[in-house]
mmCIF file of C-alpha atoms and ligand atoms in Angstrom:
data_model
loop_
_atom_site.group_PDB
_atom_site.id
_atom_site.type_symbol
_atom_site.label_atom_id
_atom_site.label_comp_id
_atom_site.label_asym_id
_atom_site.label_seq_id
_atom_site.Cartn_x
_atom_site.Cartn_y
_atom_site.Cartn_z
ATOM 1 C CA UNK A 23 34.108 -15.094 -6.188
ATOM 2 C CA UNK A 24 32.993 -17.657 -3.631
ATOM 3 C CA UNK A 25 30.084 -19.663 -4.935
ATOM 4 C CA UNK A 26 27.222 -20.180 -2.532
ATOM 5 C CA UNK A 27 25.106 -23.301 -2.397
ATOM 6 C CA UNK A 28 21.527 -23.793 -1.310
ATOM 7 C CA UNK A 29 22.581 -26.055 1.530
ATOM 8 C CA UNK A 30 23.997 -25.657 5.006
ATOM 9 C CA UNK A 31 22.150 -22.399 5.476
ATOM 10 C CA UNK A 32 22.719 -20.768 8.862
ATOM 11 C CA UNK A 33 20.149 -21.724 11.480
ATOM 12 C CA UNK A 34 17.086 -19.453 11.645
ATOM 13 C CA UNK A 35 17.004 -17.425 14.853
ATOM 14 C CA UNK A 36 13.691 -15.609 14.419
ATOM 15 C CA UNK A 37 10.794 -17.655 13.020
ATOM 16 C CA UNK A 38 8.010 -15.423 14.348
ATOM 17 C CA UNK A 39 6.545 -14.717 10.902
ATOM 18 C CA UNK A 40 6.558 -18.409 9.964
ATOM 19 C CA UNK A 41 4.761 -19.282 13.190
ATOM 20 C CA UNK A 42 2.257 -16.455 12.730
ATOM 21 C CA UNK A 43 1.552 -17.700 9.191
ATOM 22 C CA UNK A 44 0.812 -21.169 10.530
ATOM 23 C CA UNK A 45 -1.567 -19.738 13.114
ATOM 24 C CA UNK A 46 0.538 -20.673 16.129
ATOM 25 C CA UNK A 47 0.356 -18.707 19.351
ATOM 26 C CA UNK A 48 3.155 -16.178 19.428
ATOM 27 C CA UNK A 49 4.360 -13.509 21.812
ATOM 28 C CA UNK A 50 3.862 -10.518 19.504
ATOM 29 C CA UNK A 51 3.008 -9.638 15.911
ATOM 30 C CA UNK A 52 5.945 -9.978 13.504
ATOM 31 C CA UNK A 53 6.509 -6.922 11.313
ATOM 32 C CA UNK A 54 8.115 -6.198 7.960
ATOM 33 C CA UNK A 55 7.501 -3.565 5.281
ATOM 34 C CA UNK A 56 6.706 -3.864 1.583
ATOM 35 C CA UNK A 57 9.507 -2.107 -0.345
ATOM 36 C CA UNK A 58 11.605 -2.005 2.821
ATOM 37 C CA UNK A 59 14.729 -1.891 0.658
ATOM 38 C CA UNK A 60 14.164 1.296 -1.261
ATOM 39 C CA UNK A 61 14.728 4.920 -2.001
ATOM 40 C CA UNK A 62 13.784 6.245 1.465
ATOM 41 C CA UNK A 63 17.090 4.795 2.717
ATOM 42 C CA UNK A 64 20.165 6.984 2.095
ATOM 43 C CA UNK A 65 22.287 3.828 1.867
ATOM 44 C CA UNK A 66 20.021 2.641 -0.990
ATOM 45 C CA UNK A 67 20.492 5.955 -2.845
ATOM 46 C CA UNK A 68 24.258 5.719 -2.371
ATOM 47 C CA UNK A 69 24.449 2.290 -4.009
ATOM 48 C CA UNK A 70 21.755 2.992 -6.603
ATOM 49 C CA UNK A 71 23.486 6.075 -8.022
ATOM 50 C CA UNK A 72 26.266 3.909 -9.437
ATOM 51 C CA UNK A 73 24.074 1.216 -11.019
ATOM 52 C CA UNK A 74 20.901 0.953 -13.056
ATOM 53 C CA UNK A 75 17.912 -0.665 -11.376
ATOM 54 C CA UNK A 76 17.913 -3.873 -13.404
ATOM 55 C CA UNK A 77 21.713 -4.128 -13.232
ATOM 56 C CA UNK A 78 21.267 -4.357 -9.463
ATOM 57 C CA UNK A 79 18.539 -6.981 -9.848
ATOM 58 C CA UNK A 80 20.810 -9.061 -12.099
ATOM 59 C CA UNK A 81 23.902 -8.841 -9.891
ATOM 60 C CA UNK A 82 23.454 -11.190 -6.921
ATOM 61 C CA UNK A 83 26.010 -9.356 -4.725
ATOM 62 C CA UNK A 84 24.229 -6.016 -5.265
ATOM 63 C CA UNK A 85 20.716 -7.430 -4.856
ATOM 64 C CA UNK A 86 21.903 -9.122 -1.659
ATOM 65 C CA UNK A 87 23.512 -5.929 -0.341
ATOM 66 C CA UNK A 88 20.244 -3.986 -0.836
ATOM 67 C CA UNK A 89 18.146 -6.756 0.726
ATOM 68 C CA UNK A 90 20.312 -6.575 3.837
ATOM 69 C CA UNK A 91 20.279 -2.765 4.194
ATOM 70 C CA UNK A 92 17.017 -2.487 6.149
ATOM 71 C CA UNK A 93 17.902 -5.588 8.193
ATOM 72 C CA UNK A 94 21.259 -4.064 9.171
ATOM 73 C CA UNK A 95 19.725 -0.664 9.907
ATOM 74 C CA UNK A 96 16.685 -1.747 11.927
ATOM 75 C CA UNK A 97 18.106 -4.896 13.524
ATOM 76 C CA UNK A 98 15.586 -6.725 15.691
ATOM 77 C CA UNK A 99 12.822 -4.306 14.668
ATOM 78 C CA UNK A 100 12.266 -6.257 11.433
ATOM 79 C CA UNK A 101 11.055 -9.853 11.374
ATOM 80 C CA UNK A 102 11.470 -10.655 7.668
ATOM 81 C CA UNK A 103 13.513 -9.740 4.609
ATOM 82 C CA UNK A 104 12.407 -9.738 0.958
ATOM 83 C CA UNK A 105 14.763 -10.388 -1.901
ATOM 84 C CA UNK A 106 15.633 -7.275 -3.898
ATOM 85 C CA UNK A 107 14.140 -7.772 -7.371
ATOM 86 C CA UNK A 108 11.020 -6.692 -9.245
ATOM 87 C CA UNK A 109 7.756 -8.201 -10.417
ATOM 88 C CA UNK A 110 8.663 -7.171 -13.993
ATOM 89 C CA UNK A 111 11.491 -9.693 -14.323
ATOM 90 C CA UNK A 112 8.871 -12.196 -15.592
ATOM 91 C CA UNK A 113 7.840 -10.027 -18.583
ATOM 92 C CA UNK A 114 11.559 -9.579 -19.279
ATOM 93 C CA UNK A 115 12.064 -13.343 -19.189
ATOM 94 C CA UNK A 116 9.170 -13.648 -21.672
ATOM 95 C CA UNK A 117 11.068 -11.461 -24.113
ATOM 96 C CA UNK A 118 9.798 -7.935 -23.466
ATOM 97 C CA UNK A 119 12.181 -5.090 -22.759
ATOM 98 C CA UNK A 120 11.555 -3.104 -19.553
ATOM 99 C CA UNK A 121 13.411 0.038 -18.545
ATOM 100 C CA UNK A 122 13.260 1.792 -15.186
ATOM 101 C CA UNK A 123 12.987 5.497 -15.927
ATOM 102 C CA UNK A 124 13.780 8.025 -13.186
ATOM 103 C CA UNK A 125 10.688 9.928 -12.093
ATOM 104 C CA UNK A 126 8.442 7.729 -14.204
ATOM 105 C CA UNK A 127 8.825 4.137 -13.087
ATOM 106 C CA UNK A 128 8.839 1.110 -15.382
ATOM 107 C CA UNK A 129 8.520 1.629 -19.146
ATOM 108 C CA UNK A 130 8.084 -1.034 -21.851
ATOM 109 C CA UNK A 131 9.345 0.512 -25.115
ATOM 110 C CA UNK A 132 7.288 -2.036 -27.109
ATOM 111 C CA UNK A 133 4.277 -3.256 -25.118
ATOM 112 C CA UNK A 134 1.778 -5.836 -26.403
ATOM 113 C CA UNK A 135 -0.798 -4.077 -28.599
ATOM 114 C CA UNK A 136 -2.852 -6.940 -29.996
ATOM 115 C CA UNK A 137 -2.639 -10.736 -29.650
ATOM 116 C CA UNK A 138 -0.570 -10.689 -32.848
ATOM 117 C CA UNK A 139 2.255 -9.372 -30.688
ATOM 118 C CA UNK A 140 2.451 -12.820 -29.048
ATOM 119 C CA UNK A 141 4.886 -13.605 -31.859
ATOM 120 C CA UNK A 142 7.357 -11.359 -30.018
ATOM 121 C CA UNK A 143 7.140 -13.462 -26.846
ATOM 122 C CA UNK A 144 9.554 -16.314 -26.184
ATOM 123 C CA UNK A 145 7.829 -19.652 -26.852
ATOM 124 C CA UNK A 146 9.187 -21.880 -24.082
ATOM 125 C CA UNK A 147 10.832 -19.747 -21.445
ATOM 126 C CA UNK A 148 13.811 -21.387 -19.759
ATOM 127 C CA UNK A 149 13.167 -19.944 -16.300
ATOM 128 C CA UNK A 150 16.435 -21.145 -14.814
ATOM 129 C CA UNK A 151 18.421 -19.557 -17.633
ATOM 130 C CA UNK A 152 16.481 -16.280 -17.717
ATOM 131 C CA UNK A 153 15.934 -15.765 -13.995
ATOM 132 C CA UNK A 154 18.700 -17.832 -12.415
ATOM 133 C CA UNK A 155 20.219 -14.562 -11.210
ATOM 134 C CA UNK A 156 17.314 -14.220 -8.766
ATOM 135 C CA UNK A 157 17.982 -17.734 -7.470
ATOM 136 C CA UNK A 158 21.641 -16.852 -6.966
ATOM 137 C CA UNK A 159 20.722 -13.651 -5.130
ATOM 138 C CA UNK A 160 18.392 -15.631 -2.852
ATOM 139 C CA UNK A 161 20.991 -18.283 -2.043
ATOM 140 C CA UNK A 162 23.682 -15.690 -1.352
ATOM 141 C CA UNK A 163 21.304 -13.650 0.806
ATOM 142 C CA UNK A 164 20.255 -16.684 2.871
ATOM 143 C CA UNK A 165 23.909 -17.138 3.787
ATOM 144 C CA UNK A 166 24.561 -13.450 4.470
ATOM 145 C CA UNK A 167 21.433 -13.098 6.595
ATOM 146 C CA UNK A 168 23.026 -15.544 9.010
ATOM 147 C CA UNK A 169 19.605 -16.696 10.123
ATOM 148 C CA UNK A 170 18.548 -13.313 11.486
ATOM 149 C CA UNK A 171 15.112 -13.375 9.797
ATOM 150 C CA UNK A 172 13.327 -15.431 7.107
ATOM 151 C CA UNK A 173 13.679 -14.402 3.453
ATOM 152 C CA UNK A 174 10.680 -13.816 1.155
ATOM 153 C CA UNK A 175 10.665 -14.655 -2.523
ATOM 154 C CA UNK A 176 7.913 -13.077 -4.658
ATOM 155 C CA UNK A 177 6.241 -12.647 -8.028
ATOM 156 C CA UNK A 178 3.656 -10.366 -9.611
ATOM 157 C CA UNK A 179 0.308 -12.110 -10.140
ATOM 158 C CA UNK A 180 -0.686 -12.857 -13.752
ATOM 159 C CA UNK A 181 -3.321 -10.126 -14.144
ATOM 160 C CA UNK A 182 -0.984 -7.413 -12.824
ATOM 161 C CA UNK A 183 1.821 -8.569 -15.119
ATOM 162 C CA UNK A 184 -0.508 -8.813 -18.121
ATOM 163 C CA UNK A 185 -1.657 -5.269 -17.411
ATOM 164 C CA UNK A 186 1.935 -3.957 -17.375
ATOM 165 C CA UNK A 187 2.765 -5.861 -20.563
ATOM 166 C CA UNK A 188 -0.121 -4.193 -22.399
ATOM 167 C CA UNK A 189 -0.100 -0.732 -20.816
ATOM 168 C CA UNK A 190 3.667 -0.497 -21.139
ATOM 169 C CA UNK A 191 3.960 1.122 -17.706
ATOM 170 C CA UNK A 192 1.839 2.731 -15.048
ATOM 171 C CA UNK A 193 -1.687 3.826 -15.994
ATOM 172 C CA UNK A 194 -4.630 5.542 -14.302
ATOM 173 C CA UNK A 195 -7.404 3.561 -15.955
ATOM 174 C CA UNK A 196 -5.784 0.407 -17.396
ATOM 175 C CA UNK A 197 -7.999 1.118 -20.420
ATOM 176 C CA UNK A 198 -5.705 -0.726 -22.843
ATOM 177 C CA UNK A 199 -5.208 -3.805 -20.677
ATOM 178 C CA UNK A 200 -8.887 -4.022 -19.764
ATOM 179 C CA UNK A 201 -10.033 -3.585 -23.337
ATOM 180 C CA UNK A 202 -8.211 -6.867 -24.076
ATOM 181 C CA UNK A 203 -10.555 -8.588 -21.622
ATOM 182 C CA UNK A 204 -13.584 -7.492 -23.660
ATOM 183 C CA UNK A 205 -12.078 -7.687 -27.155
ATOM 184 C CA UNK A 206 -9.841 -10.740 -26.825
ATOM 185 C CA UNK A 207 -11.056 -12.842 -23.873
ATOM 186 C CA UNK A 208 -9.620 -16.083 -25.235
ATOM 187 C CA UNK A 209 -6.214 -14.611 -25.913
ATOM 188 C CA UNK A 210 -6.266 -12.843 -22.537
ATOM 189 C CA UNK A 211 -6.713 -16.196 -20.841
ATOM 190 C CA UNK A 212 -3.930 -17.650 -22.979
ATOM 191 C CA UNK A 213 -1.590 -14.882 -21.866
ATOM 192 C CA UNK A 214 -2.594 -15.227 -18.212
ATOM 193 C CA UNK A 215 -1.915 -18.963 -18.446
ATOM 194 C CA UNK A 216 1.518 -18.446 -19.980
ATOM 195 C CA UNK A 217 2.437 -16.083 -17.164
ATOM 196 C CA UNK A 218 1.019 -18.517 -14.581
ATOM 197 C CA UNK A 219 3.149 -21.399 -15.834
ATOM 198 C CA UNK A 220 6.312 -19.304 -15.559
ATOM 199 C CA UNK A 221 5.259 -17.932 -12.159
ATOM 200 C CA UNK A 222 4.856 -21.455 -10.742
ATOM 201 C CA UNK A 223 8.235 -22.548 -12.044
ATOM 202 C CA UNK A 224 9.859 -19.350 -10.776
ATOM 203 C CA UNK A 225 8.411 -19.599 -7.260
ATOM 204 C CA UNK A 226 9.435 -23.249 -6.923
ATOM 205 C CA UNK A 227 12.934 -22.266 -8.057
ATOM 206 C CA UNK A 228 13.023 -19.469 -5.488
ATOM 207 C CA UNK A 229 12.191 -21.942 -2.713
ATOM 208 C CA UNK A 230 14.784 -24.383 -4.017
ATOM 209 C CA UNK A 231 17.292 -21.513 -3.848
ATOM 210 C CA UNK A 232 16.375 -20.718 -0.251
ATOM 211 C CA UNK A 233 13.214 -18.558 -0.065
ATOM 212 C CA UNK A 234 11.371 -19.315 3.198
ATOM 213 C CA UNK A 235 8.101 -17.523 2.406
ATOM 214 C CA UNK A 236 6.472 -16.388 -0.834
ATOM 215 C CA UNK A 237 4.339 -13.361 -1.606
ATOM 216 C CA UNK A 238 2.199 -12.881 -4.705
ATOM 217 C CA UNK A 239 1.530 -9.233 -5.602
ATOM 218 C CA UNK A 240 -1.767 -8.575 -7.398
ATOM 219 C CA UNK A 241 -1.160 -4.828 -7.267
ATOM 220 C CA UNK A 242 -3.854 -4.070 -9.824
ATOM 221 C CA UNK A 243 -6.504 -6.444 -8.486
ATOM 222 C CA UNK A 244 -8.722 -3.552 -7.425
ATOM 223 C CA UNK A 245 -9.028 -2.307 -11.006
ATOM 224 C CA UNK A 246 -11.233 -5.318 -11.760
ATOM 225 C CA UNK A 247 -14.901 -5.557 -10.833
ATOM 226 C CA UNK A 248 -15.757 -8.389 -8.412
ATOM 227 C CA UNK A 249 -17.111 -10.428 -11.330
ATOM 228 C CA UNK A 250 -14.058 -9.888 -13.501
ATOM 229 C CA UNK A 251 -11.717 -10.602 -10.595
ATOM 230 C CA UNK A 252 -13.310 -14.069 -10.382
ATOM 231 C CA UNK A 253 -12.610 -14.656 -14.072
ATOM 232 C CA UNK A 254 -9.260 -12.983 -14.746
ATOM 233 C CA UNK A 255 -7.424 -12.937 -11.430
ATOM 234 C CA UNK A 256 -8.632 -15.496 -8.887
ATOM 235 C CA UNK A 257 -8.299 -18.688 -10.985
ATOM 236 C CA UNK A 258 -4.646 -17.926 -11.733
ATOM 237 C CA UNK A 259 -3.862 -16.895 -8.155
ATOM 238 C CA UNK A 260 -5.349 -20.250 -7.087
ATOM 239 C CA UNK A 261 -3.464 -22.242 -9.687
ATOM 240 C CA UNK A 262 -0.232 -20.698 -8.483
ATOM 241 C CA UNK A 263 -0.658 -21.654 -4.827
ATOM 242 C CA UNK A 264 -1.931 -25.157 -5.582
ATOM 243 C CA UNK A 265 0.690 -25.957 -8.189
ATOM 244 C CA UNK A 266 3.573 -24.499 -6.186
ATOM 245 C CA UNK A 267 2.524 -26.613 -3.204
ATOM 246 C CA UNK A 268 2.189 -29.742 -5.342
ATOM 247 C CA UNK A 269 5.560 -29.170 -6.984
ATOM 248 C CA UNK A 270 7.363 -28.536 -3.691
ATOM 249 C CA UNK A 271 5.859 -31.702 -2.320
ATOM 250 C CA UNK A 272 6.773 -33.810 -5.344
ATOM 251 C CA UNK A 273 10.346 -32.483 -5.294
ATOM 252 C CA UNK A 274 10.682 -33.306 -1.603
ATOM 253 C CA UNK A 275 11.039 -29.638 -0.659
ATOM 254 C CA UNK A 276 9.442 -28.312 2.539
ATOM 255 C CA UNK A 277 6.232 -26.316 2.100
ATOM 256 C CA UNK A 278 6.619 -22.582 2.721
ATOM 257 C CA UNK A 279 3.863 -20.184 3.781
ATOM 258 C CA UNK A 280 2.353 -18.155 0.942
ATOM 259 C CA UNK A 281 0.870 -14.651 1.102
ATOM 260 C CA UNK A 282 -1.542 -13.086 -1.363
ATOM 261 C CA UNK A 283 -1.778 -9.306 -1.635
ATOM 262 C CA UNK A 284 -4.577 -8.258 -3.968
ATOM 263 C CA UNK A 285 -4.604 -4.505 -3.565
ATOM 264 C CA UNK A 286 -8.054 -2.946 -3.729
ATOM 265 C CA UNK A 287 -9.850 -6.294 -3.892
ATOM 266 C CA UNK A 288 -11.672 -6.101 -0.557
ATOM 267 C CA UNK A 289 -14.674 -7.822 -2.154
ATOM 268 C CA UNK A 290 -12.568 -10.938 -2.808
ATOM 269 C CA UNK A 291 -11.395 -11.532 0.773
ATOM 270 C CA UNK A 292 -13.556 -14.623 1.305
ATOM 271 C CA UNK A 293 -12.426 -16.160 -1.984
ATOM 272 C CA UNK A 294 -8.806 -15.314 -1.228
ATOM 273 C CA UNK A 295 -9.047 -16.960 2.196
ATOM 274 C CA UNK A 296 -10.130 -20.139 0.406
ATOM 275 C CA UNK A 297 -7.293 -20.141 -2.097
ATOM 276 C CA UNK A 298 -4.566 -22.187 -0.438
ATOM 277 C CA UNK A 299 -2.632 -19.165 0.879
ATOM 278 C CA UNK A 300 -1.726 -19.006 4.567
ATOM 279 C CA UNK A 301 -1.714 -15.199 4.671
ATOM 280 C CA UNK A 302 -3.976 -12.572 3.115
ATOM 281 C CA UNK A 303 -2.469 -9.092 2.970
ATOM 282 C CA UNK A 304 -4.745 -6.071 3.360
ATOM 283 C CA UNK A 305 -4.453 -2.568 1.992
ATOM 284 C CA UNK A 306 -5.249 0.338 4.324
ATOM 285 C CA UNK A 307 -8.838 0.800 3.133
ATOM 286 C CA UNK A 308 -9.890 -2.459 4.796
ATOM 287 C CA UNK A 309 -11.036 -2.572 8.408
ATOM 288 C CA UNK A 310 -9.264 -5.505 10.133
ATOM 289 C CA UNK A 311 -12.497 -6.622 11.836
ATOM 290 C CA UNK A 312 -14.270 -6.709 8.463
ATOM 291 C CA UNK A 313 -11.380 -8.742 7.032
ATOM 292 C CA UNK A 314 -11.530 -11.245 9.906
ATOM 293 C CA UNK A 315 -15.221 -11.756 9.252
ATOM 294 C CA UNK A 316 -14.803 -12.092 5.495
ATOM 295 C CA UNK A 317 -11.962 -14.590 5.883
ATOM 296 C CA UNK A 318 -13.793 -16.631 8.556
ATOM 297 C CA UNK A 319 -10.604 -16.759 10.587
ATOM 298 C CA UNK A 320 -9.084 -19.198 8.088
ATOM 299 C CA UNK A 321 -5.880 -17.267 7.369
ATOM 300 C CA UNK A 322 -3.362 -14.947 8.973
ATOM 301 C CA UNK A 323 -3.903 -11.299 8.047
ATOM 302 C CA UNK A 324 -1.118 -8.936 7.045
ATOM 303 C CA UNK A 325 -1.101 -5.149 7.105
ATOM 304 C CA UNK A 326 -2.206 -2.491 7.003
ATOM 305 C CA UNK A 327 -1.370 1.066 8.118
ATOM 306 C CA UNK A 328 -1.811 3.751 5.487
ATOM 307 C CA UNK A 329 1.745 4.306 4.140
ATOM 308 C CA UNK A 330 1.220 8.084 4.222
ATOM 309 C CA UNK A 331 0.673 7.968 8.002
ATOM 310 C CA UNK A 332 4.474 7.807 8.171
ATOM 311 C CA UNK A 333 4.404 11.513 7.206
ATOM 312 C CA UNK A 334 2.298 12.418 10.245
ATOM 313 C CA UNK A 335 5.066 12.955 12.799
ATOM 314 C CA UNK A 336 6.173 10.530 15.512
ATOM 315 C CA UNK A 337 3.193 11.074 17.833
ATOM 316 C CA UNK A 338 0.643 10.503 15.089
ATOM 317 C CA UNK A 339 2.509 7.389 13.936
ATOM 318 C CA UNK A 340 2.424 5.970 17.483
ATOM 319 C CA UNK A 341 -1.265 6.704 17.786
ATOM 320 C CA UNK A 342 -2.275 5.294 14.398
ATOM 321 C CA UNK A 343 -0.046 2.205 14.739
ATOM 322 C CA UNK A 344 -1.419 1.513 18.234
ATOM 323 C CA UNK A 345 -4.982 1.693 16.917
ATOM 324 C CA UNK A 346 -4.089 -0.610 14.064
ATOM 325 C CA UNK A 347 -2.552 -3.235 16.368
ATOM 326 C CA UNK A 348 -5.638 -3.093 18.597
ATOM 327 C CA UNK A 349 -7.917 -3.400 15.577
ATOM 328 C CA UNK A 350 -6.264 -6.677 14.590
ATOM 329 C CA UNK A 351 -6.567 -7.716 18.232
ATOM 330 C CA UNK A 352 -4.544 -10.184 20.184
ATOM 331 C CA UNK A 353 -5.387 -12.950 17.778
ATOM 332 C CA UNK A 354 -1.912 -14.188 16.960
ATOM 333 C CA UNK A 355 -2.639 -14.438 13.255
ATOM 334 C CA UNK A 356 -1.468 -10.911 12.483
ATOM 335 C CA UNK A 357 1.649 -9.952 10.553
ATOM 336 C CA UNK A 358 2.124 -6.199 10.713
ATOM 337 C CA UNK A 359 3.077 -4.296 7.558
ATOM 338 C CA UNK A 360 1.876 -1.203 5.726
ATOM 339 C CA UNK A 361 -1.169 -1.288 3.464
ATOM 340 C CA UNK A 362 1.162 -0.890 0.441
ATOM 341 C CA UNK A 363 4.844 -0.147 -0.165
ATOM 342 C CA UNK A 364 6.722 2.486 1.830
ATOM 343 C CA UNK A 365 6.970 5.758 -0.108
ATOM 344 C CA UNK A 366 10.360 7.040 -1.293
ATOM 345 C CA UNK A 367 10.350 10.297 0.706
ATOM 346 C CA UNK A 368 9.617 8.852 4.144
ATOM 347 C CA UNK A 369 12.065 9.635 6.975
ATOM 348 C CA UNK A 370 13.752 6.342 7.990
ATOM 349 C CA UNK A 371 13.366 7.423 11.648
ATOM 350 C CA UNK A 372 9.589 7.570 11.145
ATOM 351 C CA UNK A 373 9.607 3.954 10.043
ATOM 352 C CA UNK A 374 11.588 3.090 13.157
ATOM 353 C CA UNK A 375 8.850 4.599 15.316
ATOM 354 C CA UNK A 376 6.253 2.507 13.493
ATOM 355 C CA UNK A 377 8.229 -0.730 13.942
ATOM 356 C CA UNK A 378 8.887 -0.043 17.638
ATOM 357 C CA UNK A 379 5.246 0.787 18.310
ATOM 358 C CA UNK A 380 3.967 -2.343 16.595
ATOM 359 C CA UNK A 381 6.374 -4.595 18.468
ATOM 360 C CA UNK A 382 5.704 -3.007 21.873
ATOM 361 C CA UNK A 383 1.927 -2.704 21.630
ATOM 362 C CA UNK A 384 1.363 -6.125 20.076
ATOM 363 C CA UNK A 385 3.417 -7.729 22.872
ATOM 364 C CA UNK A 386 1.470 -5.789 25.523
ATOM 365 C CA UNK A 387 -1.951 -6.880 24.314
ATOM 366 C CA UNK A 388 -0.877 -10.542 24.355
ATOM 367 C CA UNK A 389 0.264 -10.470 27.982
HETATM 368 O O1 LIG B 407 12.145 -4.177 -0.660
HETATM 369 C C1 LIG B 407 11.330 -4.804 -1.373
HETATM 370 O O2 LIG B 407 10.107 -4.781 -1.213
HETATM 371 C C2 LIG B 407 11.875 -5.754 -2.406
HETATM 372 C C3 LIG B 407 11.944 -5.327 -3.743
HETATM 373 C C4 LIG B 407 10.732 -4.939 -4.578
HETATM 374 C C5 LIG B 407 10.803 -3.905 -5.537
HETATM 375 N N1 LIG B 407 9.655 -3.938 -6.275
HETATM 376 C C6 LIG B 407 11.945 -3.016 -5.715
HETATM 377 C C7 LIG B 407 11.762 -1.755 -6.439
HETATM 378 C C8 LIG B 407 9.464 -5.524 -4.693
HETATM 379 C C9 LIG B 407 8.828 -6.612 -3.839
HETATM 380 C C10 LIG B 407 8.812 -4.890 -5.785
HETATM 381 C C11 LIG B 407 7.480 -5.267 -6.267
HETATM 382 C C12 LIG B 407 6.827 -4.478 -7.305
HETATM 383 N N2 LIG B 407 7.394 -3.870 -8.393
HETATM 384 C C13 LIG B 407 5.438 -4.282 -7.387
HETATM 385 C C14 LIG B 407 4.420 -4.881 -6.452
HETATM 386 C C15 LIG B 407 4.292 -4.077 -5.222
HETATM 387 C C16 LIG B 407 3.498 -2.827 -5.391
HETATM 388 O O3 LIG B 407 4.089 -1.765 -5.155
HETATM 389 O O4 LIG B 407 2.310 -2.915 -5.684
HETATM 390 C C17 LIG B 407 5.183 -3.485 -8.503
HETATM 391 C C18 LIG B 407 3.827 -2.998 -8.987
HETATM 392 C C19 LIG B 407 6.420 -3.248 -9.150
HETATM 393 C C20 LIG B 407 6.677 -2.507 -10.417
HETATM 394 C C21 LIG B 407 7.500 -1.329 -10.157
HETATM 395 N N3 LIG B 407 8.842 -1.379 -9.881
HETATM 396 C C22 LIG B 407 7.083 0.024 -10.121
HETATM 397 C C23 LIG B 407 5.672 0.502 -10.354
HETATM 398 C C24 LIG B 407 8.218 0.778 -9.826
HETATM 399 C C25 LIG B 407 8.319 2.265 -9.767
HETATM 400 C C26 LIG B 407 7.909 2.650 -8.414
HETATM 401 C C27 LIG B 407 8.327 3.995 -8.048
HETATM 402 O O5 LIG B 407 8.021 4.293 -6.877
HETATM 403 O O6 LIG B 407 8.973 4.712 -8.824
HETATM 404 C C28 LIG B 407 9.287 -0.109 -9.635
HETATM 405 C C29 LIG B 407 10.664 0.259 -9.263
HETATM 406 C C30 LIG B 407 11.224 -0.280 -8.013
HETATM 407 N N4 LIG B 407 11.073 -1.572 -7.605
HETATM 408 C C31 LIG B 407 12.041 0.434 -7.086
HETATM 409 C C32 LIG B 407 12.390 -0.495 -6.103
HETATM 410 C C33 LIG B 407 13.294 -0.275 -4.935
HETATM 411 C C34 LIG B 407 12.501 1.878 -7.218
HETATM 412 C C35 LIG B 407 13.410 1.910 -8.383
HETATM 413 C C36 LIG B 407 14.465 2.961 -8.416
HETATM 414 O O7 LIG B 407 15.431 2.876 -7.658
HETATM 415 O O8 LIG B 407 14.364 3.823 -9.299
#
C-alpha cells in the first residue's frame, strides 16, 4: 500500500466555504450536507453490506471511499466534504465498547452507570494510538480529493458524548445521563473535562493530518435547559475552540475555521456566537433572521432546511429551499446545509434538486 503523507496536498480549487466562514464577500452560498455520505446513497449501501460500520471507520481506504462518494456523485454541487467517521470513536478510545446495530443505531453493551464505572475508563488515552486511523483516513482523503473541496474533521461535544456513554445509546428523555447532573455534579464535570481534553488533542491531530475545517456536534444540546447548557455544555465547547486555536498556533499550524452545531439550543445563540467559533449551525426550528439578531452578525450561519422537506417532491423542495436562501439574505455569511443530517430514505435526486436550487438562488440574490 502506498503511504500518504500530510504534505504536498493538491492545491484547493474551491475555497468558497472557507471564505464564507471568514466573512468575505463571495459569489454564492457554499453548500454541503450533514451525513452526506450515508445510507440514502445506493453506492454507500453497496460498500456497507460487506463491512461493519466501525470496520469502515477504522480502514482508511474504506472511510476515504465513502467520503468521496457524494463528492463524485454531485460534483460541483457540493462545496465541502466531511471525513467518514463517527462521534462515538472518542468513547471507544476511552475504553468503552460501542456497536452499531442495524435498525437501532449505536449501542454500548456496558454503559457508565455510576461514577464508580470510571475505573473502566482508560486513564491516559493515547489519542494518536487509539484514533490514528482517523488521521490516516483524513490524509489519504486530502490526496484523493485532489483539491476539489475542503475536508471537514469533526468531534461530538462533551455533553453529547457523556450522554451516550451513560445512556448506552439513543434515548427519548436522557433521564439517566441527566440524573448524573443532579446526583453527581462534580463527577459529571470530571467526565466532561476528560472528554474535552481528548477532543482538543483529537481535533488538533485532525488538522495536522489535513482537515481544513472542524465541526463540533452538540447533538443533544437542546435536551438541557438554558441554565444547564451554560454549566454543562458551553464551558466545554468554549474550551475546545480556544485550546484548539492555541495549540494550532503554538505548533505553527494554520488556523482553520470552526463550526458549532448545538441542536435545539436556540436560546444559546448569543453565547455560541461569542465562543471563538467562526460558524454557528442552525437546526430547522430557528428563523434565520432571529439567529442573525441573536448572533449580532458576529459569525457565519449554517443551515437550515428541515431534512424532511426532501420528501416533499421536487417542486416543494425548490420552493422551500428558495425561501430559506432568501431568509438568510444576500449577506455572504451563509453556508447552506440542512437543519440536521440527511435521512436514510431520501431520494438522492431530491438532494440534487436542493443543492441546485441553493446554488442558483443564492447566486441570483447576490447579483
Ligand atoms: O457524512 C457524514 O456526515 C460523515 C460521517 C458521520 C457519521 N456520523 C456517519 C454515520 C458524522 C459526521 C456522524 C456524526 C454523528 N454520529 C452524530 C452527530 C450528528 C447528528 O446526527 O446529530 C451522532 C449523534 C452520531 C451517532 C450515531 N452514529 C447515530 C445516532 C447513528 C445511528 C443513526 C441512524 O440513522 O441509524 C450513527 C450511525 C452512523 N454514523 C451512520 C453513518 C453513515 C449509519 C450507520 C450504518 O450504516 O448503519
